[in-house]
Tab-separated table of C-alpha atoms in Angstrom:
chain	number	residue	atom	x	y	z
W	1	MET	CA	-35.787	-1.303	-30.736
W	2	THR	CA	-35.052	-0.990	-27.052
W	3	ASN	CA	-33.436	1.084	-24.402
W	4	ILE	CA	-30.351	-0.934	-23.481
W	5	THR	CA	-29.043	-0.716	-19.949
W	6	ARG	CA	-25.265	-0.906	-19.498
W	7	ARG	CA	-25.477	-4.358	-17.868
W	8	ASN	CA	-27.607	-5.839	-20.641
W	9	LEU	CA	-25.398	-4.235	-23.285
W	10	MET	CA	-22.303	-5.898	-21.834
W	11	LYS	CA	-24.049	-9.281	-21.749
W	12	SER	CA	-25.117	-8.818	-25.356
W	13	ALA	CA	-21.601	-7.885	-26.441
W	14	ALA	CA	-20.129	-10.925	-24.704
W	15	ALA	CA	-22.647	-13.229	-26.338
W	16	ALA	CA	-21.961	-11.739	-29.756
W	17	GLY	CA	-18.240	-12.204	-29.275
W	18	LEU	CA	-18.780	-15.922	-28.682
W	19	ALA	CA	-21.254	-16.435	-31.504
W	20	LEU	CA	-19.652	-14.562	-34.371
W	21	PRO	CA	-16.590	-16.776	-34.915
W	22	ALA	CA	-18.737	-19.897	-34.998
W	23	LEU	CA	-21.476	-18.639	-37.294
W	24	GLY	CA	-19.540	-16.464	-39.725
W	25	ARG	CA	-20.678	-13.345	-41.581
W	26	GLY	CA	-22.855	-15.213	-44.091
W	27	ALA	CA	-25.175	-16.441	-41.367
W	28	PHE	CA	-26.320	-12.879	-40.752
W	29	ALA	CA	-27.016	-11.929	-44.371
W	30	ALA	CA	-30.790	-11.912	-43.881
W	31	ASP	CA	-30.680	-10.303	-40.448
W	32	PRO	CA	-31.872	-6.714	-40.060
W	33	LEU	CA	-29.272	-3.988	-39.784
W	34	LYS	CA	-28.501	-3.280	-36.128
W	35	ILE	CA	-28.219	0.420	-35.382
W	36	GLY	CA	-27.189	1.936	-32.056
W	37	TYR	CA	-27.650	5.374	-30.559
W	38	ILE	CA	-26.165	7.010	-27.497
W	39	TYR	CA	-28.124	9.869	-25.988
W	40	LEU	CA	-26.968	12.657	-23.722
W	41	GLY	CA	-30.204	12.900	-21.731
W	42	PRO	CA	-33.376	10.943	-21.143
W	43	VAL	CA	-35.733	10.308	-24.051
W	44	GLY	CA	-38.382	12.134	-22.045
W	45	ASP	CA	-36.520	15.461	-21.870
W	46	PHE	CA	-39.059	16.949	-24.329
W	47	GLY	CA	-36.177	18.588	-26.199
W	48	TRP	CA	-32.909	17.482	-27.794
W	49	THR	CA	-32.889	13.793	-26.903
W	50	TRP	CA	-36.644	13.493	-27.382
W	51	ALA	CA	-36.221	14.841	-30.920
W	52	HIS	CA	-33.404	12.411	-31.751
W	53	ASN	CA	-35.437	9.525	-30.410
W	54	LYS	CA	-38.405	10.662	-32.474
W	55	GLY	CA	-36.113	10.520	-35.519
W	56	ARG	CA	-34.957	7.027	-34.565
W	57	LEU	CA	-38.554	5.843	-34.329
W	58	ALA	CA	-39.360	7.413	-37.699
W	59	MET	CA	-36.458	5.488	-39.225
W	60	VAL	CA	-37.607	2.181	-37.734
W	61	ASP	CA	-41.131	2.800	-38.978
W	62	ALA	CA	-39.952	3.683	-42.479
W	63	LEU	CA	-37.641	0.653	-42.729
W	64	LYS	CA	-39.755	-1.969	-40.994
W	65	GLY	CA	-38.087	-5.357	-40.948
W	66	GLN	CA	-34.843	-3.994	-42.360
W	67	VAL	CA	-33.443	-2.394	-39.203
W	68	VAL	CA	-33.508	-2.664	-35.445
W	69	ALA	CA	-32.433	0.369	-33.469
W	70	ASP	CA	-31.317	0.320	-29.841
W	71	TYR	CA	-30.326	3.230	-27.653
W	72	VAL	CA	-28.544	4.009	-24.410
W	73	GLU	CA	-29.716	7.193	-22.692
W	74	ASN	CA	-28.068	9.457	-20.096
W	75	VAL	CA	-24.551	8.848	-21.442
W	76	LYS	CA	-22.086	11.391	-20.080
W	77	GLU	CA	-19.834	13.364	-22.416
W	78	ASP	CA	-16.635	11.984	-20.952
W	79	ALA	CA	-14.496	8.851	-21.025
W	80	SER	CA	-17.372	6.768	-19.697
W	81	ALA	CA	-18.915	6.906	-23.181
W	82	ILE	CA	-16.038	4.824	-24.602
W	83	PRO	CA	-16.929	1.430	-23.077
W	84	ILE	CA	-20.572	1.964	-24.008
W	85	LEU	CA	-19.628	2.578	-27.632
W	86	LYS	CA	-17.360	-0.451	-27.582
W	87	ASP	CA	-20.164	-2.586	-26.198
W	88	LEU	CA	-22.508	-1.420	-28.959
W	89	ALA	CA	-19.920	-2.276	-31.605
W	90	GLN	CA	-19.138	-5.649	-30.068
W	91	SER	CA	-22.811	-6.579	-29.822
W	92	GLY	CA	-23.304	-6.358	-33.578
W	93	HIS	CA	-24.407	-2.767	-34.162
W	94	GLN	CA	-23.093	-1.897	-37.609
W	95	LEU	CA	-24.105	1.785	-37.624
W	96	ILE	CA	-23.781	3.885	-34.480
W	97	PHE	CA	-25.007	7.459	-34.000
W	98	THR	CA	-23.423	9.543	-31.243
W	99	THR	CA	-25.834	12.397	-30.749
W	100	SER	CA	-24.005	15.172	-28.927
W	101	TYR	CA	-20.953	17.368	-29.503
W	102	GLY	CA	-19.126	16.090	-26.420
W	103	TYR	CA	-18.853	12.562	-27.843
W	104	MET	CA	-16.518	13.641	-30.643
W	105	ASP	CA	-13.154	12.356	-29.403
W	106	GLN	CA	-14.689	9.212	-27.929
W	107	THR	CA	-16.320	8.411	-31.268
W	108	ILE	CA	-13.028	8.781	-33.129
W	109	GLU	CA	-11.178	6.640	-30.582
W	110	VAL	CA	-13.644	3.754	-30.688
W	111	ALA	CA	-14.014	3.946	-34.476
W	112	LYS	CA	-10.289	3.239	-34.847
W	113	GLN	CA	-10.776	-0.011	-32.962
W	114	PHE	CA	-13.775	-1.092	-35.055
W	115	PRO	CA	-12.968	-0.199	-38.683
W	116	ASN	CA	-15.864	-2.295	-40.012
W	117	VAL	CA	-18.458	-0.409	-37.950
W	118	LYS	CA	-19.816	2.863	-39.285
W	119	PHE	CA	-20.135	5.819	-36.915
W	120	GLU	CA	-21.920	9.153	-37.292
W	121	HIS	CA	-21.300	11.989	-34.856
W	122	CYS	CA	-23.780	14.824	-34.406
W	123	THR	CA	-22.524	18.438	-34.431
W	124	GLY	CA	-18.827	17.528	-34.549
W	125	TYR	CA	-16.106	18.125	-37.131
W	126	LYS	CA	-13.650	15.219	-36.844
W	127	HIS	CA	-13.786	12.493	-39.503
W	128	ALA	CA	-12.317	9.113	-40.352
W	129	ASP	CA	-12.824	6.473	-43.012
W	130	ASN	CA	-15.685	5.044	-40.926
W	131	VAL	CA	-16.794	8.268	-39.182
W	132	GLY	CA	-19.110	10.849	-40.704
W	133	THR	CA	-20.638	13.928	-39.146
W	134	TYR	CA	-24.054	15.478	-39.333
W	135	ASN	CA	-25.563	18.655	-38.019
W	136	SER	CA	-28.576	20.867	-38.378
W	137	ARG	CA	-28.411	24.580	-39.116
W	138	PHE	CA	-30.107	25.565	-35.893
W	139	HIS	CA	-28.805	29.094	-36.351
W	140	GLN	CA	-31.298	29.500	-39.170
W	141	GLY	CA	-34.107	28.980	-36.687
W	142	ARG	CA	-32.396	31.306	-34.192
W	143	SER	CA	-32.528	34.080	-36.761
W	144	VAL	CA	-36.285	33.581	-37.012
W	145	GLU	CA	-36.520	33.732	-33.227
W	146	GLY	CA	-34.335	36.834	-33.157
W	147	THR	CA	-36.521	38.572	-35.727
W	148	ILE	CA	-39.576	37.832	-33.609
W	149	ALA	CA	-37.764	38.874	-30.425
W	150	GLY	CA	-36.629	42.151	-31.935
W	151	MET	CA	-40.202	43.002	-32.904
W	152	MET	CA	-41.803	41.816	-29.640
W	153	SER	CA	-39.337	43.220	-27.103
W	154	LYS	CA	-40.385	46.431	-25.407
W	155	SER	CA	-37.334	46.734	-23.162
W	156	GLY	CA	-34.726	46.267	-25.897
W	157	VAL	CA	-33.114	43.640	-23.672
W	158	ILE	CA	-33.471	39.991	-24.679
W	159	GLY	CA	-32.041	36.883	-23.062
W	160	TYR	CA	-30.333	33.667	-24.087
W	161	LEU	CA	-29.915	30.585	-21.922
W	162	GLY	CA	-26.919	28.601	-23.161
W	163	SER	CA	-25.246	25.338	-22.240
W	164	TYR	CA	-21.570	25.374	-23.269
W	165	LYS	CA	-19.437	27.695	-25.370
W	166	VAL	CA	-19.257	25.373	-28.372
W	167	PRO	CA	-19.743	26.511	-31.997
W	168	GLU	CA	-23.349	25.327	-32.199
W	169	VAL	CA	-24.349	27.455	-29.204
W	170	VAL	CA	-22.213	30.461	-30.177
W	171	LEU	CA	-23.835	30.430	-33.622
W	172	GLY	CA	-27.246	30.420	-31.997
W	173	VAL	CA	-26.483	33.337	-29.691
W	174	ASN	CA	-25.036	35.365	-32.562
W	175	ALA	CA	-27.828	34.608	-35.036
W	176	PHE	CA	-30.446	35.455	-32.418
W	177	THR	CA	-28.735	38.758	-31.621
W	178	LEU	CA	-27.922	39.853	-35.184
W	179	SER	CA	-31.447	39.217	-36.443
W	180	ALA	CA	-32.948	41.084	-33.478
W	181	GLN	CA	-30.564	43.993	-34.111
W	182	ALA	CA	-31.686	44.074	-37.740
W	183	VAL	CA	-35.094	45.050	-36.360
W	184	ASN	CA	-33.828	47.207	-33.492
W	185	PRO	CA	-30.112	48.161	-33.656
W	186	LYS	CA	-30.114	49.023	-29.948
W	187	ILE	CA	-31.041	45.488	-28.859
W	188	THR	CA	-28.700	43.789	-26.389
W	189	THR	CA	-28.649	40.107	-25.450
W	190	LYS	CA	-27.988	38.964	-21.907
W	191	LEU	CA	-26.279	35.560	-22.026
W	192	VAL	CA	-26.207	33.054	-19.170
W	193	MET	CA	-24.340	29.752	-19.574
W	194	ILE	CA	-24.984	26.846	-17.190
W	195	ASP	CA	-22.341	24.316	-18.346
W	196	SER	CA	-24.951	21.631	-18.856
W	197	TRP	CA	-27.279	20.540	-21.631
W	198	PHE	CA	-29.918	19.157	-19.315
W	199	ASP	CA	-30.318	20.385	-15.756
W	200	PRO	CA	-33.868	21.600	-15.073
W	201	ALA	CA	-32.970	23.251	-11.776
W	202	LYS	CA	-30.071	25.226	-13.282
W	203	GLU	CA	-32.140	26.109	-16.345
W	204	ALA	CA	-34.959	27.480	-14.219
W	205	ALA	CA	-32.569	29.491	-12.036
W	206	ALA	CA	-30.800	30.936	-15.073
W	207	VAL	CA	-34.052	32.089	-16.647
W	208	GLU	CA	-35.072	33.671	-13.351
W	209	THR	CA	-31.799	35.599	-13.528
W	210	LEU	CA	-32.482	36.692	-17.113
W	211	ALA	CA	-35.964	37.876	-16.155
W	212	ASN	CA	-34.525	39.787	-13.209
W	213	LEU	CA	-32.055	41.465	-15.590
W	214	GLY	CA	-34.973	42.892	-17.543
W	215	CYS	CA	-35.131	40.442	-20.447
W	216	ASP	CA	-38.643	40.369	-21.860
W	217	VAL	CA	-37.926	37.694	-24.496
W	218	VAL	CA	-35.788	34.594	-23.819
W	219	ALA	CA	-34.413	31.901	-26.120
W	220	GLN	CA	-32.750	28.772	-24.828
W	221	HIS	CA	-30.142	26.304	-25.973
W	222	THR	CA	-30.682	23.705	-23.275
W	223	ASP	CA	-32.918	20.699	-23.352
W	224	SER	CA	-35.630	20.789	-20.709
W	225	PRO	CA	-38.788	22.927	-20.580
W	226	ALA	CA	-37.946	24.191	-17.082
W	227	GLY	CA	-36.933	27.616	-18.370
W	228	LEU	CA	-40.162	27.993	-20.307
W	229	GLN	CA	-42.144	27.236	-17.178
W	230	VAL	CA	-40.381	30.144	-15.479
W	231	CYS	CA	-41.190	32.362	-18.458
W	232	GLU	CA	-44.830	31.385	-18.212
W	233	LYS	CA	-44.861	32.333	-14.532
W	234	ARG	CA	-42.943	35.580	-15.081
W	235	LYS	CA	-44.926	36.499	-18.240
W	236	VAL	CA	-41.787	36.591	-20.390
W	237	TRP	CA	-41.954	35.680	-24.085
W	238	CYS	CA	-39.938	32.571	-24.917
W	239	PHE	CA	-39.092	29.902	-27.492
W	240	GLY	CA	-39.033	26.108	-27.234
W	241	GLN	CA	-35.846	24.186	-27.972
W	242	GLY	CA	-35.684	21.027	-30.057
W	243	ALA	CA	-39.424	20.486	-29.987
W	244	ASP	CA	-42.688	22.353	-29.582
W	245	MET	CA	-42.873	23.013	-25.823
W	246	ALA	CA	-46.068	25.068	-25.909
W	247	LYS	CA	-47.797	22.826	-23.391
W	248	PHE	CA	-45.306	24.027	-20.774
W	249	ALA	CA	-45.754	27.706	-21.642
W	250	PRO	CA	-49.029	28.006	-23.575
W	251	LYS	CA	-49.324	31.752	-23.066
W	252	THR	CA	-45.705	32.813	-23.567
W	253	GLN	CA	-44.026	30.421	-26.022
W	254	LEU	CA	-43.960	32.371	-29.281
W	255	SER	CA	-42.674	29.470	-31.393
W	256	ALA	CA	-40.021	26.755	-31.196
W	257	ILE	CA	-37.221	25.284	-33.240
W	258	GLU	CA	-38.202	21.702	-33.950
W	259	ASP	CA	-35.387	19.282	-34.760
W	260	ILE	CA	-36.550	16.802	-37.407
W	261	TRP	CA	-33.933	14.049	-37.611
W	262	GLY	CA	-36.015	11.291	-39.203
W	263	PRO	CA	-35.188	12.036	-42.872
W	264	TYR	CA	-31.470	12.018	-42.155
W	265	TYR	CA	-31.538	8.800	-40.150
W	266	ILE	CA	-33.591	7.090	-42.842
W	267	SER	CA	-31.190	8.193	-45.587
W	268	ARG	CA	-28.102	6.953	-43.723
W	269	ALA	CA	-29.618	3.612	-42.797
W	270	LYS	CA	-30.599	3.110	-46.441
W	271	ALA	CA	-27.042	3.931	-47.479
W	272	VAL	CA	-25.679	1.179	-45.252
W	273	LEU	CA	-28.310	-1.263	-46.481
W	274	ASP	CA	-27.548	-0.645	-50.159
W	275	GLY	CA	-23.792	-0.418	-49.696
W	276	SER	CA	-23.460	3.247	-50.678
W	277	TRP	CA	-22.543	4.637	-47.222
W	278	LYS	CA	-19.553	6.941	-47.138
W	279	PRO	CA	-18.435	9.276	-44.363
W	280	ASP	CA	-20.259	12.534	-44.987
W	281	ASP	CA	-20.281	16.025	-43.512
W	282	ALA	CA	-23.990	16.786	-43.670
W	283	TRP	CA	-25.330	20.140	-42.518
W	284	TRP	CA	-29.024	20.420	-43.276
W	285	GLY	CA	-31.456	23.205	-42.445
W	286	PHE	CA	-34.786	24.747	-43.431
W	287	LYS	CA	-34.332	23.737	-47.069
W	288	GLU	CA	-33.832	20.050	-46.250
W	289	GLY	CA	-36.443	19.992	-43.495
W	290	THR	CA	-34.292	19.276	-40.448
W	291	VAL	CA	-35.054	22.734	-39.037
W	292	VAL	CA	-38.739	23.545	-38.702
W	293	MET	CA	-40.419	26.326	-36.753
W	294	GLY	CA	-43.222	25.258	-34.449
W	295	PRO	CA	-46.661	26.880	-34.539
W	296	TYR	CA	-46.771	30.593	-33.789
W	297	ASN	CA	-48.473	31.790	-30.649
W	298	LYS	CA	-51.901	33.287	-31.384
W	299	ALA	CA	-50.683	36.438	-29.648
W	300	LEU	CA	-48.097	36.997	-32.379
W	301	PRO	CA	-49.159	39.983	-34.509
W	302	ALA	CA	-49.668	39.249	-38.205
W	303	GLU	CA	-46.812	41.528	-39.268
W	304	VAL	CA	-44.413	39.702	-36.927
W	305	ALA	CA	-45.456	36.301	-38.273
W	306	ALA	CA	-45.018	37.622	-41.811
W	307	ALA	CA	-41.505	38.879	-41.005
W	308	ALA	CA	-40.610	35.493	-39.530
W	309	ASP	CA	-41.967	33.674	-42.564
W	310	LYS	CA	-39.889	35.927	-44.819
W	311	ILE	CA	-36.717	34.877	-42.989
W	312	ILE	CA	-37.613	31.198	-43.400
W	313	ALA	CA	-38.285	31.681	-47.123
W	314	GLY	CA	-34.998	33.557	-47.497
W	315	TRP	CA	-33.008	30.710	-45.983
W	316	LYS	CA	-34.758	28.238	-48.270
W	317	ASP	CA	-34.144	30.125	-51.508
W	318	GLY	CA	-30.709	31.456	-50.562
W	319	SER	CA	-31.639	35.135	-50.523
W	320	TYR	CA	-31.033	35.567	-46.776
W	321	ASP	CA	-27.984	34.952	-44.596
W	322	VAL	CA	-27.820	36.428	-41.114
W	323	PHE	CA	-24.026	36.091	-41.161
W	324	THR	CA	-23.476	38.690	-43.852
W	325	GLY	CA	-21.028	41.477	-42.938
W	326	GLU	CA	-20.325	43.894	-41.596
W	327	ILE	CA	-20.224	42.006	-38.291
W	328	LYS	CA	-18.248	43.070	-35.240
W	329	ASP	CA	-17.357	41.093	-32.143
W	330	GLN	CA	-17.913	42.146	-28.533
W	331	THR	CA	-14.787	44.324	-28.585
W	332	GLY	CA	-15.900	46.183	-31.697
W	333	ALA	CA	-13.357	44.501	-33.991
W	334	VAL	CA	-14.646	43.738	-37.483
W	335	LYS	CA	-14.853	39.959	-37.913
W	336	VAL	CA	-16.794	39.875	-41.176
W	337	PRO	CA	-16.236	42.750	-43.633
W	338	LYS	CA	-19.206	44.469	-45.224
W	339	GLY	CA	-20.876	42.385	-47.907
W	340	GLU	CA	-18.968	39.190	-47.125
W	341	HIS	CA	-20.544	35.935	-45.934
W	342	MET	CA	-19.101	33.605	-43.335
W	343	THR	CA	-18.107	30.302	-44.912
W	344	ASP	CA	-19.277	26.997	-43.469
W	345	ASP	CA	-15.846	26.156	-42.090
W	346	LYS	CA	-15.793	29.418	-40.143
W	347	LEU	CA	-19.358	28.932	-38.935
W	348	ALA	CA	-18.512	25.422	-37.754
W	349	THR	CA	-15.610	26.627	-35.592
W	350	ILE	CA	-16.854	30.040	-34.421
W	351	ASP	CA	-15.768	30.953	-30.901
W	352	TRP	CA	-16.579	34.667	-30.604
W	353	TYR	CA	-19.735	36.614	-29.788
W	354	VAL	CA	-21.109	39.511	-31.787
W	355	GLN	CA	-21.337	43.056	-30.533
W	356	GLY	CA	-24.359	43.452	-28.284
W	357	VAL	CA	-23.997	40.117	-26.502
W	358	GLN	CA	-23.408	40.653	-22.805
W	359	SER	CA	-21.931	37.545	-21.224
């Protein structure tokens, strides 16, 4: 259960390559299942990677003695991820989680070369016989944030700090905006993208820009708490991302989307252990417990907290869906007719912003 450096990983893979032919598969029957993770950022980012690592630790704790789980952090979303994945596979890791959207093609490529290794890719949509995907319905949490933002904003201008224009982020922007507009139809969302998941300096600068544009509530879809620290200084309401970040903005964080990956990681490790693993396309949310809202700020009025709780309950029992038409895009074209719901396949590939998003 260690952080593997690239050098040590290569040594381990080389050693495994020498040992396996001599010992045979039967020699490892009693060995714990080796699981590998690659992380986009550092485990101490207090957001996305921190949450995945927390899930990994929960899995190890729940399956003591049955699994060992290693990770490599700060893996770029480019071709350099391929040799790292190969090294994990060659060093005996039988289940490998690739925890960011940008690893999709690399995961598929390496999986073809190691058909006996099982891979799971987070937030992607490409599959193979030994590649499954998993995601969390973060947009459900964004609709809670948007409801709160719509009720708390005095300017009618709210902000969103985004990373890349990928479906996960687009869904978040749209859910945030639509739910805020349900409270105040005149709400507009200023969107700033920084083309990075984790860059504290860029995140801070982008939130400064949003504050200067008059945004009095800001949500983020990046991984560090740097933006929240700006909000605390500028007295702008904000939301944590991936984890409760209240310690970085104790006065201004209204709540946070907490990513709870432990239950999923435990279930998939068990599936490998009992031989029932199959490539899945899991998309869990409030109902399954992978999306959880962090504690509400004490400054949140009771009626706002009650409205937020109603949204959460609606997602859980199926009575609420923020992506119910009529929904128009930025140009005013109707994308979802009145009364219709967006299907999961359309949500998973969405590439357009709703009316009211200013990018």
